[in-house]
PDB file of C-alpha atoms and ligand atoms in Angstrom:
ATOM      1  CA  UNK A   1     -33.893-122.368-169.621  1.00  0.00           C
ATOM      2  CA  UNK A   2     -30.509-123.055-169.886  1.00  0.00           C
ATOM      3  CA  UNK A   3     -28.732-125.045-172.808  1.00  0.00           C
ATOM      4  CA  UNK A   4     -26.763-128.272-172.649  1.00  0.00           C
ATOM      5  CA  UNK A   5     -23.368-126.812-173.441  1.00  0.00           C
ATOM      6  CA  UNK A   6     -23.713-123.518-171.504  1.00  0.00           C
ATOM      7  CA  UNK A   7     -21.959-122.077-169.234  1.00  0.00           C
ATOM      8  CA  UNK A   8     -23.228-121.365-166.073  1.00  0.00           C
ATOM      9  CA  UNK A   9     -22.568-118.641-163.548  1.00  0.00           C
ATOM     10  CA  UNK A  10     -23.073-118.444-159.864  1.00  0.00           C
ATOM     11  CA  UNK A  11     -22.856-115.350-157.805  1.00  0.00           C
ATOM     12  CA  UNK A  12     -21.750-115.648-154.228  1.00  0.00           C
ATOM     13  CA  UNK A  13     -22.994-112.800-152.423  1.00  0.00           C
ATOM     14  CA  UNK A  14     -21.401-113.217-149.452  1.00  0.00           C
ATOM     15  CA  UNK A  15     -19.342-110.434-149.576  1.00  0.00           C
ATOM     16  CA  UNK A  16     -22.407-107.996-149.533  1.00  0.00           C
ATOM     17  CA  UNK A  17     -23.337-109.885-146.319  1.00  0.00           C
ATOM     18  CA  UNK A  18     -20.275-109.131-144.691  1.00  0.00           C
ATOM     19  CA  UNK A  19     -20.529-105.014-145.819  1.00  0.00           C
ATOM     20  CA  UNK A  20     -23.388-105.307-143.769  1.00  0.00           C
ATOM     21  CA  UNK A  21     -22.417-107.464-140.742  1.00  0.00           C
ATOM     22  CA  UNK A  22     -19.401-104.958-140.516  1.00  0.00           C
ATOM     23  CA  UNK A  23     -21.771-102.387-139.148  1.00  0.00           C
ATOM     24  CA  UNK A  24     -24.953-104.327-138.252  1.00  0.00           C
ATOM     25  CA  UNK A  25     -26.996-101.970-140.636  1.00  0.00           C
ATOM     26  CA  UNK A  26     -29.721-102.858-142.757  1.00  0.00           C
ATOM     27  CA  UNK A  27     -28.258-102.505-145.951  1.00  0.00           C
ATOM     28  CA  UNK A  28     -26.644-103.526-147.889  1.00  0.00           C
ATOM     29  CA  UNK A  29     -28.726-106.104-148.481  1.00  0.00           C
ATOM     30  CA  UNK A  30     -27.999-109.650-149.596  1.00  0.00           C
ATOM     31  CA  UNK A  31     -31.545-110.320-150.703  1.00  0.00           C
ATOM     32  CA  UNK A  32     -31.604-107.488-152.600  1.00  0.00           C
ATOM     33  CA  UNK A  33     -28.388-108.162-154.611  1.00  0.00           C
ATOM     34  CA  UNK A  34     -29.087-111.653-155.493  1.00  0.00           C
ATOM     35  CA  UNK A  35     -32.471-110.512-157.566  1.00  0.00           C
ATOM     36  CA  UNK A  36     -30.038-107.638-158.891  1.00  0.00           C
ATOM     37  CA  UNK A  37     -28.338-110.267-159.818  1.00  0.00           C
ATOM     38  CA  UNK A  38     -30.167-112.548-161.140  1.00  0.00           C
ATOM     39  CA  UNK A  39     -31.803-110.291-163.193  1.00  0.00           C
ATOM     40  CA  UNK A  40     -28.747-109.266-164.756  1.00  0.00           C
ATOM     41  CA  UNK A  41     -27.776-113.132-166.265  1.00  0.00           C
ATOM     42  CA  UNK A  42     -27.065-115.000-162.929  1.00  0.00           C
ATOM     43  CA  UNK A  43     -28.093-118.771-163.296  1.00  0.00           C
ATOM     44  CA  UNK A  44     -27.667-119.341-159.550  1.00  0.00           C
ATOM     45  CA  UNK A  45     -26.959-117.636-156.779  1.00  0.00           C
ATOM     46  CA  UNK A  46     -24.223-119.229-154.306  1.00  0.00           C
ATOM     47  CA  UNK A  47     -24.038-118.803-150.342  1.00  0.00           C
ATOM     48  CA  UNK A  48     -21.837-120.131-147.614  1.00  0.00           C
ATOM     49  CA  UNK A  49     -23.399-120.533-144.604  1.00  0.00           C
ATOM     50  CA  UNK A  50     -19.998-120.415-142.257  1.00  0.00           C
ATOM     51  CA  UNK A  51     -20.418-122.022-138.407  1.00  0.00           C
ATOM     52  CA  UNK A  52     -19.547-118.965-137.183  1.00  0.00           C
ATOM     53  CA  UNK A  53     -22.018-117.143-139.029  1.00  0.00           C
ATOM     54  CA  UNK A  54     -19.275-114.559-140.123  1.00  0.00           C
ATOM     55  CA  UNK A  55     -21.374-113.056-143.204  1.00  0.00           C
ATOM     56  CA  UNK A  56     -24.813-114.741-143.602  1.00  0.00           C
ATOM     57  CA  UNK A  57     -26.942-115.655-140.745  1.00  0.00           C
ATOM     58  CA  UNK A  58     -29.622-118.043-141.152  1.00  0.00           C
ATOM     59  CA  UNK A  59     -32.322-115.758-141.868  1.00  0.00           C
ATOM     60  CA  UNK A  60     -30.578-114.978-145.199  1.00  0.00           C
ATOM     61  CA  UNK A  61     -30.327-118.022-146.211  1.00  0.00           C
ATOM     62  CA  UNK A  62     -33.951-118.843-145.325  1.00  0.00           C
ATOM     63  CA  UNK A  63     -35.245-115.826-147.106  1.00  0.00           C
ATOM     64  CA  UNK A  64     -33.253-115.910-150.188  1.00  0.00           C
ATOM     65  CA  UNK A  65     -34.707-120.088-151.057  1.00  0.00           C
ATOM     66  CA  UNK A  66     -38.421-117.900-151.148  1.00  0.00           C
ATOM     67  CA  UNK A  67     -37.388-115.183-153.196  1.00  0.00           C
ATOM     68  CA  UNK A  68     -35.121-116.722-155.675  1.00  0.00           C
ATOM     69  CA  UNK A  69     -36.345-117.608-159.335  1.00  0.00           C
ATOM     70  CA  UNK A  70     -32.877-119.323-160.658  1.00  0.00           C
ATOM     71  CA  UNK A  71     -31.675-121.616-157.735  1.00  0.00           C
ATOM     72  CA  UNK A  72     -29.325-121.542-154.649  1.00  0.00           C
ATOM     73  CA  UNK A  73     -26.201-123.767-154.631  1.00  0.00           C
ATOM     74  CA  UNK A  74     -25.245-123.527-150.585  1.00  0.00           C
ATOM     75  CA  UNK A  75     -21.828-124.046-149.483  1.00  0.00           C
ATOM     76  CA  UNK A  76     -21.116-125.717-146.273  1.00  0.00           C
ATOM     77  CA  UNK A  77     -18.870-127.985-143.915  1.00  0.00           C
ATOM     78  CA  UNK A  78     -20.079-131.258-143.493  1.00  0.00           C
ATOM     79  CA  UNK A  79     -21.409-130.925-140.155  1.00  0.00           C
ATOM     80  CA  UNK A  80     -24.500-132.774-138.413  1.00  0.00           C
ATOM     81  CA  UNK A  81     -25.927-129.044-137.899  1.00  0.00           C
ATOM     82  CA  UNK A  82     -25.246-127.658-141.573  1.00  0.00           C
ATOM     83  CA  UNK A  83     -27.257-131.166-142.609  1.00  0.00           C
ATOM     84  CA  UNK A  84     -30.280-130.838-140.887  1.00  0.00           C
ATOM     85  CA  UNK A  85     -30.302-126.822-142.059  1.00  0.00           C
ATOM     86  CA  UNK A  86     -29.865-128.510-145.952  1.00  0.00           C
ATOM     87  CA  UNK A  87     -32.591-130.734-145.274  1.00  0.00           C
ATOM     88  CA  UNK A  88     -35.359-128.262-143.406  1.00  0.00           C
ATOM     89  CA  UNK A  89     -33.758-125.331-146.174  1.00  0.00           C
ATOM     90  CA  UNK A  90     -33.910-127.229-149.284  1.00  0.00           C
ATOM     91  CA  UNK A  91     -31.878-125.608-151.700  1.00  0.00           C
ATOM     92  CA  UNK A  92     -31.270-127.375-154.822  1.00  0.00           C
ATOM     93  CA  UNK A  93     -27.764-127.382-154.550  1.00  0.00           C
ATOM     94  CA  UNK A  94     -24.990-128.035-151.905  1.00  0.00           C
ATOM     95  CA  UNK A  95     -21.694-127.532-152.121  1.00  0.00           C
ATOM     96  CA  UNK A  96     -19.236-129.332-149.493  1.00  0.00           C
ATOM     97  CA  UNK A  97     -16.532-127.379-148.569  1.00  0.00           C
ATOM     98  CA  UNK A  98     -13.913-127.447-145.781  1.00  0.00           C
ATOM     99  CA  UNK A  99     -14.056-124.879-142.848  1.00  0.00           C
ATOM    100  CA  UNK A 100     -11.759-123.537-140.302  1.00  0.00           C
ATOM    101  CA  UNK A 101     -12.486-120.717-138.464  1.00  0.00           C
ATOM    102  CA  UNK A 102      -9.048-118.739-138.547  1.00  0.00           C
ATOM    103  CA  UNK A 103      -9.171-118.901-142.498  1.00  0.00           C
ATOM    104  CA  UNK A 104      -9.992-115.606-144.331  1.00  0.00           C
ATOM    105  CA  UNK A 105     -11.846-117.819-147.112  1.00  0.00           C
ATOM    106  CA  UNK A 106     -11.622-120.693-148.239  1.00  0.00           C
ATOM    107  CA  UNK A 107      -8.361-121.957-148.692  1.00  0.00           C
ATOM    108  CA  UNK A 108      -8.167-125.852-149.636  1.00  0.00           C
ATOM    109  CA  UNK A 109      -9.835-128.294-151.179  1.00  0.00           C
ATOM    110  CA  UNK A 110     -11.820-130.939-149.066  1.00  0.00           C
ATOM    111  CA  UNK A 111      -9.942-134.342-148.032  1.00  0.00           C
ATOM    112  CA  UNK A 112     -12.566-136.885-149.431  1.00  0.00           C
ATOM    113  CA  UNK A 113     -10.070-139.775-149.114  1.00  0.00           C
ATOM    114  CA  UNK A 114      -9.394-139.173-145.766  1.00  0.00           C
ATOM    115  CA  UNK A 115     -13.016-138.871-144.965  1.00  0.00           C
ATOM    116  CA  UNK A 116     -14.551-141.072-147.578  1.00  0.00           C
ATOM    117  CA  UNK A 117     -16.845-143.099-145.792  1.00  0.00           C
ATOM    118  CA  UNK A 118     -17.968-140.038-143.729  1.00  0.00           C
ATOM    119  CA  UNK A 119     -18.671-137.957-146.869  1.00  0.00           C
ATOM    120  CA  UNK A 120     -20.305-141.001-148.471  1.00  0.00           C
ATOM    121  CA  UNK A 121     -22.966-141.148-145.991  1.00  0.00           C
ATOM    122  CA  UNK A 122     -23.059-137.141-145.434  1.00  0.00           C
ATOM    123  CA  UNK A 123     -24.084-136.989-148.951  1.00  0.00           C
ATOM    124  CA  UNK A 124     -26.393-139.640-149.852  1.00  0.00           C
ATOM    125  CA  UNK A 125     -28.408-137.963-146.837  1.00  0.00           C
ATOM    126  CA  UNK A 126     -28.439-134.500-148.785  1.00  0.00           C
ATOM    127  CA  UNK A 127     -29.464-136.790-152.065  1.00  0.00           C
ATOM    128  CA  UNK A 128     -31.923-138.665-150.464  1.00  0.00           C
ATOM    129  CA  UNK A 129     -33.440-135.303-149.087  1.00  0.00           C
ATOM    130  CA  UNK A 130     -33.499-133.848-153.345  1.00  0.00           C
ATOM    131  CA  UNK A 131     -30.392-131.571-153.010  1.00  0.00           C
ATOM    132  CA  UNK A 132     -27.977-132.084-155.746  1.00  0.00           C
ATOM    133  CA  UNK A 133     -24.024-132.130-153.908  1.00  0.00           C
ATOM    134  CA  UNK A 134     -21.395-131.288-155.225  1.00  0.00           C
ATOM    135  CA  UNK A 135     -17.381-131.483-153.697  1.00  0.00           C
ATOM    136  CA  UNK A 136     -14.962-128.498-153.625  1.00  0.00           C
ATOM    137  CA  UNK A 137     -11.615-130.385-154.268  1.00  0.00           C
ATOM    138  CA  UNK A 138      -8.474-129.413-155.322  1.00  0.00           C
ATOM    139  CA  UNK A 139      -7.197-130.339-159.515  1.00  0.00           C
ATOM    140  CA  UNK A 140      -5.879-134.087-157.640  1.00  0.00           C
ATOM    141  CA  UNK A 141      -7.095-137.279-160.097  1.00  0.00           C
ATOM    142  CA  UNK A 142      -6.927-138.827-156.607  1.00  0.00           C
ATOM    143  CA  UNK A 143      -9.015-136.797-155.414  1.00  0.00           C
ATOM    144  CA  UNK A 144     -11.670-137.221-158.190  1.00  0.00           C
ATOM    145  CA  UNK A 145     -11.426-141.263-158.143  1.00  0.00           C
ATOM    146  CA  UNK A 146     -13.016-140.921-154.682  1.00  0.00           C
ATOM    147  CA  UNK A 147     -15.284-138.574-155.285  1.00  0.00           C
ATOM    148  CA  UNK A 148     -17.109-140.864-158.353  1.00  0.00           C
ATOM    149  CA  UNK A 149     -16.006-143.732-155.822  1.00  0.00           C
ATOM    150  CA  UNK A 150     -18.892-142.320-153.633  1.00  0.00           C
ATOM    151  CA  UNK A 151     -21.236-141.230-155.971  1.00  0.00           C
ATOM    152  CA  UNK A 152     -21.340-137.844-155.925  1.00  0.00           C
ATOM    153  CA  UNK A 153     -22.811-135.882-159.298  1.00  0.00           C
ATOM    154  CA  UNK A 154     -20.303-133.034-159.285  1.00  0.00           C
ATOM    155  CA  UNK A 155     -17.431-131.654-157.588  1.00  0.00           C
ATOM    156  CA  UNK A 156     -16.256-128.209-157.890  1.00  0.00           C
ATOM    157  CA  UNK A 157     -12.724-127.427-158.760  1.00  0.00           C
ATOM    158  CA  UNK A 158     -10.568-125.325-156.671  1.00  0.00           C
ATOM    159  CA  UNK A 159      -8.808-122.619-158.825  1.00  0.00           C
ATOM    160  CA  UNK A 160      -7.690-120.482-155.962  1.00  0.00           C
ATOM    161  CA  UNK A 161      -4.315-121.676-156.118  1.00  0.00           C
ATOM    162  CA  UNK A 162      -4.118-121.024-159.784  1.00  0.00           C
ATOM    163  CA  UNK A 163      -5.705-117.429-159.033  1.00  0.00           C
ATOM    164  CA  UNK A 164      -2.456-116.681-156.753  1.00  0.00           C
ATOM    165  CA  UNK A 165       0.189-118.262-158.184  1.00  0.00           C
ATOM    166  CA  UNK A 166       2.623-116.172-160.424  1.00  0.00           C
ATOM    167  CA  UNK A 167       4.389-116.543-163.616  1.00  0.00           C
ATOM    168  CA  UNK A 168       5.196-120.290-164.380  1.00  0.00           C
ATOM    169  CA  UNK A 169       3.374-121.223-161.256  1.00  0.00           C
ATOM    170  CA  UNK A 170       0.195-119.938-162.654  1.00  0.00           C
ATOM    171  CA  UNK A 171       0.760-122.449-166.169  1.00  0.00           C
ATOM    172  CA  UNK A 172       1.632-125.571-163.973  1.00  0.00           C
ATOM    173  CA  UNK A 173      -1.276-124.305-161.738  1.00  0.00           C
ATOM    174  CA  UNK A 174      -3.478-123.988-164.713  1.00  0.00           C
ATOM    175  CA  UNK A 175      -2.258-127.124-166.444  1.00  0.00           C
ATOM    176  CA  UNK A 176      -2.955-129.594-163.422  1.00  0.00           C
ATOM    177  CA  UNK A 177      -6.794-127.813-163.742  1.00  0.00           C
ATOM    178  CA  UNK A 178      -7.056-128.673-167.418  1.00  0.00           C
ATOM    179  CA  UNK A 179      -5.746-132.114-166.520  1.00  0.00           C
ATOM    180  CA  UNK A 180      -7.971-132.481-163.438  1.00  0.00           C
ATOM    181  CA  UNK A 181     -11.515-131.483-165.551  1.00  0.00           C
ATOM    182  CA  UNK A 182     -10.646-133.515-168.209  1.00  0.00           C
ATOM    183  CA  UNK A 183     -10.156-136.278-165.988  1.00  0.00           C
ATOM    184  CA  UNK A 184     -13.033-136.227-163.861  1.00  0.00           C
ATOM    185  CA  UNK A 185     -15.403-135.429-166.966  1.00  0.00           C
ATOM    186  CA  UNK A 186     -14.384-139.184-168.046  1.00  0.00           C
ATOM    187  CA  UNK A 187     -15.228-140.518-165.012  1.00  0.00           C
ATOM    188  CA  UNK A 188     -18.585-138.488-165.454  1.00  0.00           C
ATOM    189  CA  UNK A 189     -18.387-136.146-163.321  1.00  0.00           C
ATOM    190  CA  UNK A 190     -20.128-132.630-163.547  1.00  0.00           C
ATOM    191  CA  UNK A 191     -17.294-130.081-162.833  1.00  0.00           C
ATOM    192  CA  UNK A 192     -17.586-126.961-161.819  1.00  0.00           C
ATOM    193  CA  UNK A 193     -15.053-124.180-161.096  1.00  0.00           C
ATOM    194  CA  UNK A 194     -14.489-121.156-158.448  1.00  0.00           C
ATOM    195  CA  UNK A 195     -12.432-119.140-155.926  1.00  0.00           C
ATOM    196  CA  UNK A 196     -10.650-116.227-156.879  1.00  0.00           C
ATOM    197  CA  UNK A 197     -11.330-115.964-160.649  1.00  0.00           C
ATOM    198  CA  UNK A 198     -11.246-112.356-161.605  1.00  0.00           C
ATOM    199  CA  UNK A 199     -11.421-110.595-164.504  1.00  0.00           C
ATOM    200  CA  UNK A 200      -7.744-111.040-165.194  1.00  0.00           C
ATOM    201  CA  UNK A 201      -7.690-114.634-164.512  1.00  0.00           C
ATOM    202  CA  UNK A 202     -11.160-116.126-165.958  1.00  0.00           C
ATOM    203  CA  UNK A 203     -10.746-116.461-169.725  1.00  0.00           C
ATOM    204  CA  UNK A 204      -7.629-119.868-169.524  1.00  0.00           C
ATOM    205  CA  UNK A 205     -10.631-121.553-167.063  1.00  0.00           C
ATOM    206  CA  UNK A 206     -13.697-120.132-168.953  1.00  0.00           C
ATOM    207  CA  UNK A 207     -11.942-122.208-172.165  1.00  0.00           C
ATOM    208  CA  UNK A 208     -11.954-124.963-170.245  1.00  0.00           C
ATOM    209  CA  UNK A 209     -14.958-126.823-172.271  1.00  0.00           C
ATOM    210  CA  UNK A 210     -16.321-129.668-169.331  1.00  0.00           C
ATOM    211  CA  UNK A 211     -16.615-127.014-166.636  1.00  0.00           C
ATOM    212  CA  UNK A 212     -20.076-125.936-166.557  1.00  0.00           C
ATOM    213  CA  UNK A 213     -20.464-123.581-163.220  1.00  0.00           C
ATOM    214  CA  UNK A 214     -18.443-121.081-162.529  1.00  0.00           C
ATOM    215  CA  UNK A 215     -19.127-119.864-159.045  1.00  0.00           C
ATOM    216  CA  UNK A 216     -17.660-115.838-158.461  1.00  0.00           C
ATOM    217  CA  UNK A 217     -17.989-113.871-155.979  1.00  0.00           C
ATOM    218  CA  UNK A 218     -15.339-111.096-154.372  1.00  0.00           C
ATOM    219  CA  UNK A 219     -13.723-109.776-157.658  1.00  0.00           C
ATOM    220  CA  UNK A 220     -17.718-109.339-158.705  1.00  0.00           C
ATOM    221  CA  UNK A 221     -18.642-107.268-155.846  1.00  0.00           C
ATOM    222  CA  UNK A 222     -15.354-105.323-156.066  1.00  0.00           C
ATOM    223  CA  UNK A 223     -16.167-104.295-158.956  1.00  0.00           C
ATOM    224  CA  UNK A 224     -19.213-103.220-158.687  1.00  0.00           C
ATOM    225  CA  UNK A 225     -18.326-101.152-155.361  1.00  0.00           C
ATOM    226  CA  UNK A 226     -15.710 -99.676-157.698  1.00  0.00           C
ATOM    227  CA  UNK A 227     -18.257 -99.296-160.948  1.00  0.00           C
ATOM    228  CA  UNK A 228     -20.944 -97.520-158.448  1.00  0.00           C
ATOM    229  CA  UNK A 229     -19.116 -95.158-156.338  1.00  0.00           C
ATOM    230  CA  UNK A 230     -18.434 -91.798-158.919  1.00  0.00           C
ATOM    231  CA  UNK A 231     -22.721 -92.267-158.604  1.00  0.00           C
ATOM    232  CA  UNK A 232     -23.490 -92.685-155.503  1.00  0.00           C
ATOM    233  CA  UNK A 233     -20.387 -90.181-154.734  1.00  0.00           C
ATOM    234  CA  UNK A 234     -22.927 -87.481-156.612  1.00  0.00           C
ATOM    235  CA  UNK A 235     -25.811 -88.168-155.146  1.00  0.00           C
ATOM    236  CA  UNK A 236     -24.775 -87.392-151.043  1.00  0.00           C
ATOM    237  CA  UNK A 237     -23.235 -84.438-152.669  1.00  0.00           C
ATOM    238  CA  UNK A 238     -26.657 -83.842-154.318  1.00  0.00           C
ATOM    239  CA  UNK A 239     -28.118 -84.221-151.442  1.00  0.00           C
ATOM    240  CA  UNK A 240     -26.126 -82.494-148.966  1.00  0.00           C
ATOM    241  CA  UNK A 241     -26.252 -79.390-151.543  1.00  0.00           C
ATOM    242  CA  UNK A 242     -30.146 -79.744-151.289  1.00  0.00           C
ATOM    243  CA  UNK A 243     -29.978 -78.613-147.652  1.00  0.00           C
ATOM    244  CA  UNK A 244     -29.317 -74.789-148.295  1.00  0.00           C
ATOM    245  CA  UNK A 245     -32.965 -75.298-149.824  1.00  0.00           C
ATOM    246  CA  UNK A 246     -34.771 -76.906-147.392  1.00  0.00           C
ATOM    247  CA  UNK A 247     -36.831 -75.115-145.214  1.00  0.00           C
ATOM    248  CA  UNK A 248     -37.859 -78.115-142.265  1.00  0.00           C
ATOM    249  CA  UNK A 249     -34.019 -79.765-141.823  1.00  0.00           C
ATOM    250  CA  UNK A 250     -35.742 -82.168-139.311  1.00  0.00           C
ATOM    251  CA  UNK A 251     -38.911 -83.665-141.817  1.00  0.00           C
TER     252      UNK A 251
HETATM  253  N1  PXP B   1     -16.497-121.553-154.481  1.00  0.00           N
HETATM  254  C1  PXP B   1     -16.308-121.900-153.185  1.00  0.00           C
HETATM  255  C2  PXP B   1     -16.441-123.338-152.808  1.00  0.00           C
HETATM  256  C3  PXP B   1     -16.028-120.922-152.208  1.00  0.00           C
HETATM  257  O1  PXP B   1     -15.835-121.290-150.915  1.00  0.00           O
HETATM  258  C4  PXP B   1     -15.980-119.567-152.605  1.00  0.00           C
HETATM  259  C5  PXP B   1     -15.758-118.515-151.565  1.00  0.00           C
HETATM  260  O2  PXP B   1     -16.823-118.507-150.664  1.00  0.00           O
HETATM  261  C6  PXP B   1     -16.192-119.255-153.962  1.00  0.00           C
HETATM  262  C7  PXP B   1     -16.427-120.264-154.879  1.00  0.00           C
HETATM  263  C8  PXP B   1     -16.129-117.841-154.454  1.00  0.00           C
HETATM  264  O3  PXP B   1     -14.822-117.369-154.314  1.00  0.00           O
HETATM  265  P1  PXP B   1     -14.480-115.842-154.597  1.00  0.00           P
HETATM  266  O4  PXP B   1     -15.257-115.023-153.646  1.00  0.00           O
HETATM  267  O5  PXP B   1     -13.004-115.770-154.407  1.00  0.00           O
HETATM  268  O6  PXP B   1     -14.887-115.569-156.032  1.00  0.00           O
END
């Protein structure tokens, strides 16, 4: 159970998805890594179903909602197609996010004043069907009027701009995040944070008090490829060593 003033982390394990897609192997598996973890402190685990199914396909997705014991929080354009997967799916969570398909990731925030009578009705729907939404916009006050405008719960902050910016770009980056949080939380918004935070960058947004999720993904699995590889390095040698001993190569 988690506390009122806690901070909460979601893991987006996309990333192991795409490991796999890269080869069309069985492993590694995104299943498996979400109950990894989960069991080590995850309050959430975060996936975007893409249109072009570039990491997860929808058998992930499906799987993951019966094996989960925290919650999912899916990310998705606001399509008629990603809807009626939301609604049939169920997750507890949806995140709105924009989605081109040249784009490595992510790389804006979503336009809800341009499309705020589109996103008004896209998201009651997802409310009306239980899921809790939530908006990935940029750190714009403008931005955030519309989003309360509309009735949304939460919206998540986008902090990839702040993660690449240098020098005195990162401070005015940072700044206009501080400003942004603290301006939605008045208009009681839930705010939550992500995209690129690392383990250089996280502390100046983890001391942001209002934000409450922090959804992390590719500097996560980096390091763990990084943190695992002198092992699993030993263990094909291990293996490979093990041959001169074995006396039936093909069983
Ligand atoms: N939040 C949103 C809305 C995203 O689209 C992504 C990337 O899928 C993340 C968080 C996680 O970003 P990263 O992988 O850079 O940590």
């Amino acid at each position: 159970m988690n506390t009122i003033n806690e901070k909460l982390l979601g893991i987006n394990i996309d990333h192991i998805a795409t490991l796999r897609q890269q080869r069309g192997t069985r492993y590694p598996e995104p299943i498996q890594a979400a109950l990894i973890a989960e069991q080590a402190g995850a309050d959430l685990i975060t996936v975007h179903l893409r249109e072009d199914r570039r990491h997860l396909p929808d058998r992930d997705v499906g799987m993951l909602i019966d094996v989960l014991q925290t919650r999912m929080n899916l990310e998705m354009a606001a399509t008629p197609e990603m809807l009626s997967i939301a609604k049939r799916i169920g997750p507890s969570d949806c995140c709105i996010v924009p989605e081109r398909r040249q784009e490595l990731t992510t790389e804006g925030g979503l336009d809800v004043i341009g499309n705020k009578n589109y996103l008004r009705d896209f998201c009651l729907e997802l409310k009306e069907a239980g899921i809790k939404v939530s908006l990935f916009i940029d750190a714009d006050e403008r931005q955030l009027d519309v989003c309360q405008e509309i009735g949304v719960p939460a919206v998540e902050i986008h902090t990839g701009h702040y993660a690449d910016a240098k020098n005195a770009q990162k401070q005015k980056a940072l700044l206009q995040i501080q400003q942004a949080v603290e301006y939605g939380s008045n208009l009681g918004l839930q705010i939550n944070a992500g995209h690129g935070l690392d383990y250089h960058n996280v502390l100046p947004i983890a001391l942001i008090q209002p934000i409450k999720e922090y959804n992390i993904g590719h500097s996560i699995i980096s390091r763990a490829v990084i943190s695992g590889l002198a092992a699993a390095v030993a263990e094909m040698k291990r293996l490979i060593s093990s041959a001169e001993n074995c006396t039936n190569p093909g069983g």
